[in-house]
């Protein structure tokens, strides 16, 4: 008897509660900023590609759906000559983002990636590269790496001493 | 064997080694930097600290550097001791103070000894807030990239470059934490062995510049065990591929052959495989194919337009080309099959089977052919044995007749540099200084050198370690050789009319050789002088007659000269005669550029007279341009086969990757032709194992070739040996631009290796080792785990088999001395001058080698 009344009460209570179902796509759901959706490649504050083609994302990928080839421009900056993600294999685990030492590869809140043809799920670099820094503004790998690349000489990074004068014997 | 106690457990170890060697051989993961099995110990890096106890009651102990501590009976140490571990972690922390944060763009990343050791010691947090030291880099030539920021001051580079390889232009500069490893100014590294810095450097200061042009991480490279094709020594290499191009060559340890090192030609000459001049499709000349049927118009031919004029070769599909080949072969009046000393045993043998033994020509010029046959004959008759490179490193008196070794057989020159140091080790041994104690040995030895005598037409790069050099014409070198033999054994033929100087030099050399325990005579084919070869044989025979265990080493011009010599056939000049006599009208040329072997006029006449010329090759040589039909053969990285080195050792090389299109190994093409022609013997050429078996039946001396490597059905726990590392990336993406559907990995019916990352992770037998990796050891130093003891043989005892065994009890037969007459001061002779970068055919197609060859001489 009590159980029956309790049931009726629960039904009545939830009848007037705000609905959890939303009318997608007319109505947009709230996506938390750390959602693991479509993968992008970001640029640094100067608009240059952040990806240095270190291959760590590819190595971390459990389904091996990332492939790329490293190249070096005339300034000495490494970049991927091609960068391909096969989203039909991607499981959106976010390991690539975690592995990325330069904040280049990031997962975004976009999840609307359905395609009728599976081949269209293969994204090349021009599909992946965005024009901004994404979630992590400000970080510039080459300022920290100690290398000399175009526009940044040895010893000019924030954590670098000026280059050693080999001919000096001063302590 | 003696007993030592490590963490209170007894272990049996070999006496005479240091504690670090012992621990590593026992399988302990003890970090180290400055020690290297070939460079021995100096105790510079303080990384390999362990705790040593006085006896079992001692609980305090003291920290010692294991690389500088000899093992002793009953010794008690602890690797696991907390204090020792903290010490090792502290050392890494100091090293990391200045090590830059650039692993993502460092080519060493993923195969870095420093990364491995940092993880091993557990240092994972940076506590210092100070700035990092930086250095300017140098331009070191087309082979080596320099990034001094990464240096951890282990001194391995200068110890290798100066002390081991005899280089002079790399050194250490400045003081305290400013020390700088480089040249005195920017410039091309002078040593021919500079490439080994890539493997010697435990971090990314010296990296492979050719790899940088098409970089791939170690875990992404599909690798296979291979054999170097750029000279006759047969060094073992590892060939690595990614996305269909060959990316790099690394050293593959072979205890008896190359040990830890390669020469720069072997390491950087690989890029001919990626050359734009590669032949990628079967091609026909238009005269053979009036109808455009089967024409593959989508692709352009690399042979088109290059001084062929209207007779341009056009790519065609495999079947129609094979149809043309069989048509030509069945309608020809006579066939000439020309083999090649740069093609594998299997390919040469398959060609010989296709055209018939009587129609097989070695493809070597008359003098080359004659000299190689003579060398094989001398080696078979004995009594002197042909030494491995390891035996060369152990020799204690050496005479070199007529060979500029640095340029004709580079690693032999590097081995001689080690051989002459033998006397230092002897002096050290007298003072009870163990041979692993590098500084001690050098102090005790005070630069004492084993006697090395060099007689060559001109100066060589080894002159600095020679006791005496003699620059003379080839005939005079031969006369000197005969005179030495006569001094050693008066029954050996004498030389008349020797000058005072030559005669006293011969006496001196004979005296040194007689005193030696392991004398070595080196000669070769480079001067095309038969008498030098004979003179060297006489010296060795005379030494053996005096009951010394003499070794006789001949250098040969190409990677399979010896193998081809064993298969035999007639020489190239005889092919010209047969063609002139009109006995043949069709020529099949296997991986051979005839224009390198004889006068261009002769070759032109020969090819003009031939009605049909069929060429199997991988690169568009001048000969290929003259062909009617060209079939794309695979290079060493795209086919399986066997090569025989100068020592007579047969070694297997394996395909590293599946080439695009119709490219396949030479013997596979010949098998395809046999099948198309309906030959009943085609079955015998079906797989690598069946070719070697057939070959063994035809040539009993080649029988051991069957056993030099495991057969194709060899499995470890039911699975093949993977060519790809277990962390090979991009499998589901690398071909997705073409098709998102992933194909099955290509099967390999010819070898126990698989084109896949799936397979046994167990260590394979030595001939199948495709990479060095062990948990916690990603760098090349993981090799320690593959050896029976560090610096020793591989676990599954070596690879390759000696085909030519001398009859050591045979009676020495002397060649009679007849080297014409002594040359006069005003006589002129033309002799070839070899260049390590430039004289080899294939490596010249590599851009880095080309650039290095053009670099100014110091």
PDB file of N, CA, C and O in Angstrom, chain A residues 29-81:
ATOM      1  N   UNK A  29      22.988  21.803 -26.565  1.00  0.00           N
ATOM      2  CA  UNK A  29      23.311  21.316 -25.218  1.00  0.00           C
ATOM      3  C   UNK A  29      24.474  22.115 -24.615  1.00  0.00           C
ATOM      4  O   UNK A  29      25.237  22.735 -25.351  1.00  0.00           O
ATOM      5  N   UNK A  30      24.590  22.066 -23.313  1.00  0.00           N
ATOM      6  CA  UNK A  30      25.764  22.674 -22.693  1.00  0.00           C
ATOM      7  C   UNK A  30      26.914  21.667 -22.754  1.00  0.00           C
ATOM      8  O   UNK A  30      26.778  20.532 -22.326  1.00  0.00           O
ATOM      9  N   UNK A  31      28.044  22.095 -23.333  1.00  0.00           N
ATOM     10  CA  UNK A  31      29.211  21.211 -23.406  1.00  0.00           C
ATOM     11  C   UNK A  31      30.283  21.789 -22.500  1.00  0.00           C
ATOM     12  O   UNK A  31      30.675  22.941 -22.660  1.00  0.00           O
ATOM     13  N   UNK A  32      30.786  20.996 -21.542  1.00  0.00           N
ATOM     14  CA  UNK A  32      31.834  21.533 -20.655  1.00  0.00           C
ATOM     15  C   UNK A  32      33.111  21.832 -21.449  1.00  0.00           C
ATOM     16  O   UNK A  32      33.381  21.164 -22.441  1.00  0.00           O
ATOM     17  N   UNK A  33      33.869  22.829 -21.032  1.00  0.00           N
ATOM     18  CA  UNK A  33      35.030  23.232 -21.840  1.00  0.00           C
ATOM     19  C   UNK A  33      36.087  22.141 -21.986  1.00  0.00           C
ATOM     20  O   UNK A  33      36.850  22.166 -22.929  1.00  0.00           O
ATOM     21  N   UNK A  34      36.129  21.202 -21.055  1.00  0.00           N
ATOM     22  CA  UNK A  34      37.155  20.169 -21.193  1.00  0.00           C
ATOM     23  C   UNK A  34      36.622  18.924 -21.904  1.00  0.00           C
ATOM     24  O   UNK A  34      37.176  17.851 -21.800  1.00  0.00           O
ATOM     25  N   UNK A  35      35.544  19.090 -22.603  1.00  0.00           N
ATOM     26  CA  UNK A  35      34.959  18.003 -23.397  1.00  0.00           C
ATOM     27  C   UNK A  35      35.991  17.478 -24.407  1.00  0.00           C
ATOM     28  O   UNK A  35      36.786  18.229 -24.942  1.00  0.00           O
ATOM     29  N   UNK A  36      35.961  16.165 -24.652  1.00  0.00           N
ATOM     30  CA  UNK A  36      36.914  15.609 -25.616  1.00  0.00           C
ATOM     31  C   UNK A  36      36.213  15.349 -26.946  1.00  0.00           C
ATOM     32  O   UNK A  36      35.671  14.275 -27.189  1.00  0.00           O
ATOM     33  N   UNK A  37      36.190  16.403 -27.768  1.00  0.00           N
ATOM     34  CA  UNK A  37      35.555  16.285 -29.076  1.00  0.00           C
ATOM     35  C   UNK A  37      36.575  16.394 -30.195  1.00  0.00           C
ATOM     36  O   UNK A  37      37.747  16.050 -30.014  1.00  0.00           O
ATOM     37  N   UNK A  38      36.134  16.903 -31.316  1.00  0.00           N
ATOM     38  CA  UNK A  38      36.965  16.986 -32.522  1.00  0.00           C
ATOM     39  C   UNK A  38      38.349  17.553 -32.231  1.00  0.00           C
ATOM     40  O   UNK A  38      38.490  18.562 -31.535  1.00  0.00           O
ATOM     41  N   UNK A  39      39.361  16.926 -32.761  1.00  0.00           N
ATOM     42  CA  UNK A  39      40.743  17.305 -32.483  1.00  0.00           C
ATOM     43  C   UNK A  39      41.192  18.404 -33.439  1.00  0.00           C
ATOM     44  O   UNK A  39      40.880  18.364 -34.625  1.00  0.00           O
ATOM     45  N   UNK A  40      41.892  19.384 -32.891  1.00  0.00           N
ATOM     46  CA  UNK A  40      42.421  20.464 -33.739  1.00  0.00           C
ATOM     47  C   UNK A  40      43.921  20.622 -33.493  1.00  0.00           C
ATOM     48  O   UNK A  40      44.464  20.108 -32.521  1.00  0.00           O
ATOM     49  N   UNK A  41      44.572  21.311 -34.409  1.00  0.00           N
ATOM     50  CA  UNK A  41      45.967  21.726 -34.216  1.00  0.00           C
ATOM     51  C   UNK A  41      45.950  23.235 -34.056  1.00  0.00           C
ATOM     52  O   UNK A  41      45.344  23.944 -34.857  1.00  0.00           O
ATOM     53  N   UNK A  42      46.620  23.731 -33.011  1.00  0.00           N
ATOM     54  CA  UNK A  42      46.530  25.165 -32.732  1.00  0.00           C
ATOM     55  C   UNK A  42      47.796  25.901 -33.182  1.00  0.00           C
ATOM     56  O   UNK A  42      48.765  25.282 -33.602  1.00  0.00           O
ATOM     57  N   UNK A  43      47.738  27.206 -33.091  1.00  0.00           N
ATOM     58  CA  UNK A  43      48.889  28.056 -33.413  1.00  0.00           C
ATOM     59  C   UNK A  43      49.295  28.831 -32.175  1.00  0.00           C
ATOM     60  O   UNK A  43      48.488  29.035 -31.273  1.00  0.00           O
ATOM     61  N   UNK A  44      50.528  29.301 -32.151  1.00  0.00           N
ATOM     62  CA  UNK A  44      50.968  30.080 -30.996  1.00  0.00           C
ATOM     63  C   UNK A  44      50.546  31.543 -31.139  1.00  0.00           C
ATOM     64  O   UNK A  44      49.876  31.919 -32.102  1.00  0.00           O
ATOM     65  N   UNK A  45      50.962  32.375 -30.178  1.00  0.00           N
ATOM     66  CA  UNK A  45      50.519  33.765 -30.146  1.00  0.00           C
ATOM     67  C   UNK A  45      50.954  34.538 -31.386  1.00  0.00           C
ATOM     68  O   UNK A  45      50.353  35.535 -31.760  1.00  0.00           O
ATOM     69  N   UNK A  46      52.040  34.074 -32.044  1.00  0.00           N
ATOM     70  CA  UNK A  46      52.512  34.759 -33.250  1.00  0.00           C
ATOM     71  C   UNK A  46      51.888  34.187 -34.511  1.00  0.00           C
ATOM     72  O   UNK A  46      52.313  34.514 -35.618  1.00  0.00           O
ATOM     73  N   UNK A  47      50.952  33.285 -34.345  1.00  0.00           N
ATOM     74  CA  UNK A  47      50.271  32.733 -35.505  1.00  0.00           C
ATOM     75  C   UNK A  47      51.032  31.614 -36.190  1.00  0.00           C
ATOM     76  O   UNK A  47      50.668  31.184 -37.279  1.00  0.00           O
ATOM     77  N   UNK A  48      52.108  31.142 -35.554  1.00  0.00           N
ATOM     78  CA  UNK A  48      52.848  30.044 -36.174  1.00  0.00           C
ATOM     79  C   UNK A  48      52.391  28.704 -35.633  1.00  0.00           C
ATOM     80  O   UNK A  48      51.966  28.606 -34.483  1.00  0.00           O
ATOM     81  N   UNK A  49      52.507  27.697 -36.477  1.00  0.00           N
ATOM     82  CA  UNK A  49      52.069  26.361 -36.065  1.00  0.00           C
ATOM     83  C   UNK A  49      52.778  25.936 -34.798  1.00  0.00           C
ATOM     84  O   UNK A  49      54.000  26.042 -34.708  1.00  0.00           O
ATOM     85  N   UNK A  50      52.011  25.401 -33.868  1.00  0.00           N
ATOM     86  CA  UNK A  50      52.638  24.945 -32.637  1.00  0.00           C
ATOM     87  C   UNK A  50      53.237  23.548 -32.790  1.00  0.00           C
ATOM     88  O   UNK A  50      54.177  23.185 -32.099  1.00  0.00           O
ATOM     89  N   UNK A  51      52.646  22.762 -33.656  1.00  0.00           N
ATOM     90  CA  UNK A  51      53.090  21.373 -33.776  1.00  0.00           C
ATOM     91  C   UNK A  51      54.536  21.338 -34.257  1.00  0.00           C
ATOM     92  O   UNK A  51      54.901  21.998 -35.227  1.00  0.00           O
ATOM     93  N   UNK A  52      55.396  20.588 -33.542  1.00  0.00           N
ATOM     94  CA  UNK A  52      56.791  20.453 -33.941  1.00  0.00           C
ATOM     95  C   UNK A  52      57.064  19.043 -34.486  1.00  0.00           C
ATOM     96  O   UNK A  52      58.207  18.644 -34.630  1.00  0.00           O
ATOM     97  N   UNK A  53      55.996  18.318 -34.768  1.00  0.00           N
ATOM     98  CA  UNK A  53      56.109  16.989 -35.379  1.00  0.00           C
ATOM     99  C   UNK A  53      56.985  16.053 -34.565  1.00  0.00           C
ATOM    100  O   UNK A  53      57.869  15.391 -35.092  1.00  0.00           O
ATOM    101  N   UNK A  54      56.736  16.000 -33.252  1.00  0.00           N
ATOM    102  CA  UNK A  54      57.554  15.139 -32.401  1.00  0.00           C
ATOM    103  C   UNK A  54      57.073  13.704 -32.401  1.00  0.00           C
ATOM    104  O   UNK A  54      57.756  12.827 -31.888  1.00  0.00           O
ATOM    105  N   UNK A  55      55.886  13.461 -32.951  1.00  0.00           N
ATOM    106  CA  UNK A  55      55.340  12.101 -33.067  1.00  0.00           C
ATOM    107  C   UNK A  55      54.818  11.506 -31.765  1.00  0.00           C
ATOM    108  O   UNK A  55      54.472  10.333 -31.727  1.00  0.00           O
ATOM    109  N   UNK A  56      54.788  12.311 -30.693  1.00  0.00           N
ATOM    110  CA  UNK A  56      54.352  11.725 -29.424  1.00  0.00           C
ATOM    111  C   UNK A  56      52.861  11.411 -29.431  1.00  0.00           C
ATOM    112  O   UNK A  56      52.423  10.421 -28.854  1.00  0.00           O
ATOM    113  N   UNK A  57      52.053  12.272 -30.103  1.00  0.00           N
ATOM    114  CA  UNK A  57      50.618  11.999 -30.160  1.00  0.00           C
ATOM    115  C   UNK A  57      50.366  10.688 -30.896  1.00  0.00           C
ATOM    116  O   UNK A  57      49.574   9.859 -30.456  1.00  0.00           O
ATOM    117  N   UNK A  58      51.113  10.493 -31.991  1.00  0.00           N
ATOM    118  CA  UNK A  58      50.950   9.270 -32.764  1.00  0.00           C
ATOM    119  C   UNK A  58      51.330   8.054 -31.939  1.00  0.00           C
ATOM    120  O   UNK A  58      50.683   7.010 -31.994  1.00  0.00           O
ATOM    121  N   UNK A  59      52.397   8.211 -31.140  1.00  0.00           N
ATOM    122  CA  UNK A  59      52.835   7.090 -30.322  1.00  0.00           C
ATOM    123  C   UNK A  59      51.854   6.808 -29.201  1.00  0.00           C
ATOM    124  O   UNK A  59      51.645   5.658 -28.812  1.00  0.00           O
ATOM    125  N   UNK A  60      51.227   7.878 -28.663  1.00  0.00           N
ATOM    126  CA  UNK A  60      50.301   7.696 -27.547  1.00  0.00           C
ATOM    127  C   UNK A  60      48.962   7.147 -28.017  1.00  0.00           C
ATOM    128  O   UNK A  60      48.229   6.556 -27.232  1.00  0.00           O
ATOM    129  N   UNK A  61      48.637   7.340 -29.266  1.00  0.00           N
ATOM    130  CA  UNK A  61      47.304   6.981 -29.763  1.00  0.00           C
ATOM    131  C   UNK A  61      47.065   5.480 -29.681  1.00  0.00           C
ATOM    132  O   UNK A  61      47.775   4.692 -30.307  1.00  0.00           O
ATOM    133  N   UNK A  62      46.066   5.057 -28.905  1.00  0.00           N
ATOM    134  CA  UNK A  62      45.850   3.621 -28.745  1.00  0.00           C
ATOM    135  C   UNK A  62      45.297   2.941 -29.990  1.00  0.00           C
ATOM    136  O   UNK A  62      45.427   1.736 -30.130  1.00  0.00           O
ATOM    137  N   UNK A  63      44.685   3.708 -30.894  1.00  0.00           N
ATOM    138  CA  UNK A  63      44.165   3.093 -32.108  1.00  0.00           C
ATOM    139  C   UNK A  63      45.025   3.439 -33.326  1.00  0.00           C
ATOM    140  O   UNK A  63      44.661   3.130 -34.454  1.00  0.00           O
ATOM    141  N   UNK A  64      46.151   4.066 -33.079  1.00  0.00           N
ATOM    142  CA  UNK A  64      47.112   4.394 -34.147  1.00  0.00           C
ATOM    143  C   UNK A  64      46.474   5.156 -35.303  1.00  0.00           C
ATOM    144  O   UNK A  64      46.732   4.875 -36.471  1.00  0.00           O
ATOM    145  N   UNK A  65      45.611   6.144 -34.973  1.00  0.00           N
ATOM    146  CA  UNK A  65      44.906   6.821 -36.056  1.00  0.00           C
ATOM    147  C   UNK A  65      45.554   8.146 -36.422  1.00  0.00           C
ATOM    148  O   UNK A  65      45.017   8.900 -37.207  1.00  0.00           O
ATOM    149  N   UNK A  66      46.732   8.451 -35.841  1.00  0.00           N
ATOM    150  CA  UNK A  66      47.422   9.697 -36.193  1.00  0.00           C
ATOM    151  C   UNK A  66      48.698   9.341 -36.948  1.00  0.00           C
ATOM    152  O   UNK A  66      49.473   8.489 -36.510  1.00  0.00           O
ATOM    153  N   UNK A  67      48.895   9.957 -38.090  1.00  0.00           N
ATOM    154  CA  UNK A  67      50.187   9.793 -38.760  1.00  0.00           C
ATOM    155  C   UNK A  67      50.647  11.147 -39.262  1.00  0.00           C
ATOM    156  O   UNK A  67      49.838  12.003 -39.618  1.00  0.00           O
ATOM    157  N   UNK A  68      51.943  11.350 -39.257  1.00  0.00           N
ATOM    158  CA  UNK A  68      52.494  12.639 -39.665  1.00  0.00           C
ATOM    159  C   UNK A  68      53.924  12.450 -40.123  1.00  0.00           C
ATOM    160  O   UNK A  68      54.518  11.387 -39.928  1.00  0.00           O
ATOM    161  N   UNK A  69      54.454  13.446 -40.768  1.00  0.00           N
ATOM    162  CA  UNK A  69      55.844  13.430 -41.189  1.00  0.00           C
ATOM    163  C   UNK A  69      56.484  14.745 -40.782  1.00  0.00           C
ATOM    164  O   UNK A  69      55.935  15.810 -41.044  1.00  0.00           O
ATOM    165  N   UNK A  70      57.644  14.640 -40.126  1.00  0.00           N
ATOM    166  CA  UNK A  70      58.336  15.852 -39.697  1.00  0.00           C
ATOM    167  C   UNK A  70      59.093  16.484 -40.859  1.00  0.00           C
ATOM    168  O   UNK A  70      59.596  15.799 -41.730  1.00  0.00           O
ATOM    169  N   UNK A  71      59.146  17.797 -40.844  1.00  0.00           N
ATOM    170  CA  UNK A  71      59.970  18.529 -41.809  1.00  0.00           C
ATOM    171  C   UNK A  71      60.515  19.751 -41.090  1.00  0.00           C
ATOM    172  O   UNK A  71      60.077  20.068 -39.975  1.00  0.00           O
ATOM    173  N   UNK A  72      61.464  20.422 -41.698  1.00  0.00           N
ATOM    174  CA  UNK A  72      62.044  21.594 -41.050  1.00  0.00           C
ATOM    175  C   UNK A  72      62.034  22.749 -42.039  1.00  0.00           C
ATOM    176  O   UNK A  72      62.409  22.574 -43.201  1.00  0.00           O
ATOM    177  N   UNK A  73      61.587  23.911 -41.595  1.00  0.00           N
ATOM    178  CA  UNK A  73      61.578  25.043 -42.525  1.00  0.00           C
ATOM    179  C   UNK A  73      62.938  25.735 -42.508  1.00  0.00           C
ATOM    180  O   UNK A  73      63.843  25.331 -41.788  1.00  0.00           O
ATOM    181  N   UNK A  74      63.082  26.769 -43.318  1.00  0.00           N
ATOM    182  CA  UNK A  74      64.395  27.402 -43.468  1.00  0.00           C
ATOM    183  C   UNK A  74      64.862  28.061 -42.175  1.00  0.00           C
ATOM    184  O   UNK A  74      66.030  28.315 -41.971  1.00  0.00           O
ATOM    185  N   UNK A  75      63.913  28.352 -41.299  1.00  0.00           N
ATOM    186  CA  UNK A  75      64.261  28.999 -40.038  1.00  0.00           C
ATOM    187  C   UNK A  75      64.696  28.003 -38.976  1.00  0.00           C
ATOM    188  O   UNK A  75      65.056  28.399 -37.890  1.00  0.00           O
ATOM    189  N   UNK A  76      64.611  26.731 -39.295  1.00  0.00           N
ATOM    190  CA  UNK A  76      64.983  25.723 -38.308  1.00  0.00           C
ATOM    191  C   UNK A  76      63.823  25.249 -37.457  1.00  0.00           C
ATOM    192  O   UNK A  76      64.019  24.488 -36.520  1.00  0.00           O
ATOM    193  N   UNK A  77      62.617  25.715 -37.773  1.00  0.00           N
ATOM    194  CA  UNK A  77      61.447  25.263 -37.007  1.00  0.00           C
ATOM    195  C   UNK A  77      60.948  23.957 -37.585  1.00  0.00           C
ATOM    196  O   UNK A  77      60.817  23.809 -38.787  1.00  0.00           O
ATOM    197  N   UNK A  78      60.646  23.028 -36.708  1.00  0.00           N
ATOM    198  CA  UNK A  78      60.068  21.765 -37.156  1.00  0.00           C
ATOM    199  C   UNK A  78      58.570  21.937 -37.346  1.00  0.00           C
ATOM    200  O   UNK A  78      57.916  22.630 -36.565  1.00  0.00           O
ATOM    201  N   UNK A  79      58.029  21.295 -38.347  1.00  0.00           N
ATOM    202  CA  UNK A  79      56.585  21.307 -38.552  1.00  0.00           C
ATOM    203  C   UNK A  79      56.190  20.013 -39.251  1.00  0.00           C
ATOM    204  O   UNK A  79      57.046  19.354 -39.839  1.00  0.00           O
ATOM    205  N   UNK A  80      54.939  19.634 -39.182  1.00  0.00           N
ATOM    206  CA  UNK A  80      54.530  18.421 -39.885  1.00  0.00           C
ATOM    207  C   UNK A  80      54.265  18.726 -41.353  1.00  0.00           C
ATOM    208  O   UNK A  80      53.484  19.627 -41.665  1.00  0.00           O
ATOM    209  N   UNK A  81      54.925  17.989 -42.271  1.00  0.00           N
ATOM    210  CA  UNK A  81      54.655  18.232 -43.687  1.00  0.00           C
ATOM    211  C   UNK A  81      53.291  17.655 -44.049  1.00  0.00           C
ATOM    212  O   UNK A  81      52.636  18.137 -44.943  1.00  0.00           O
TER     213      UNK A  81
END
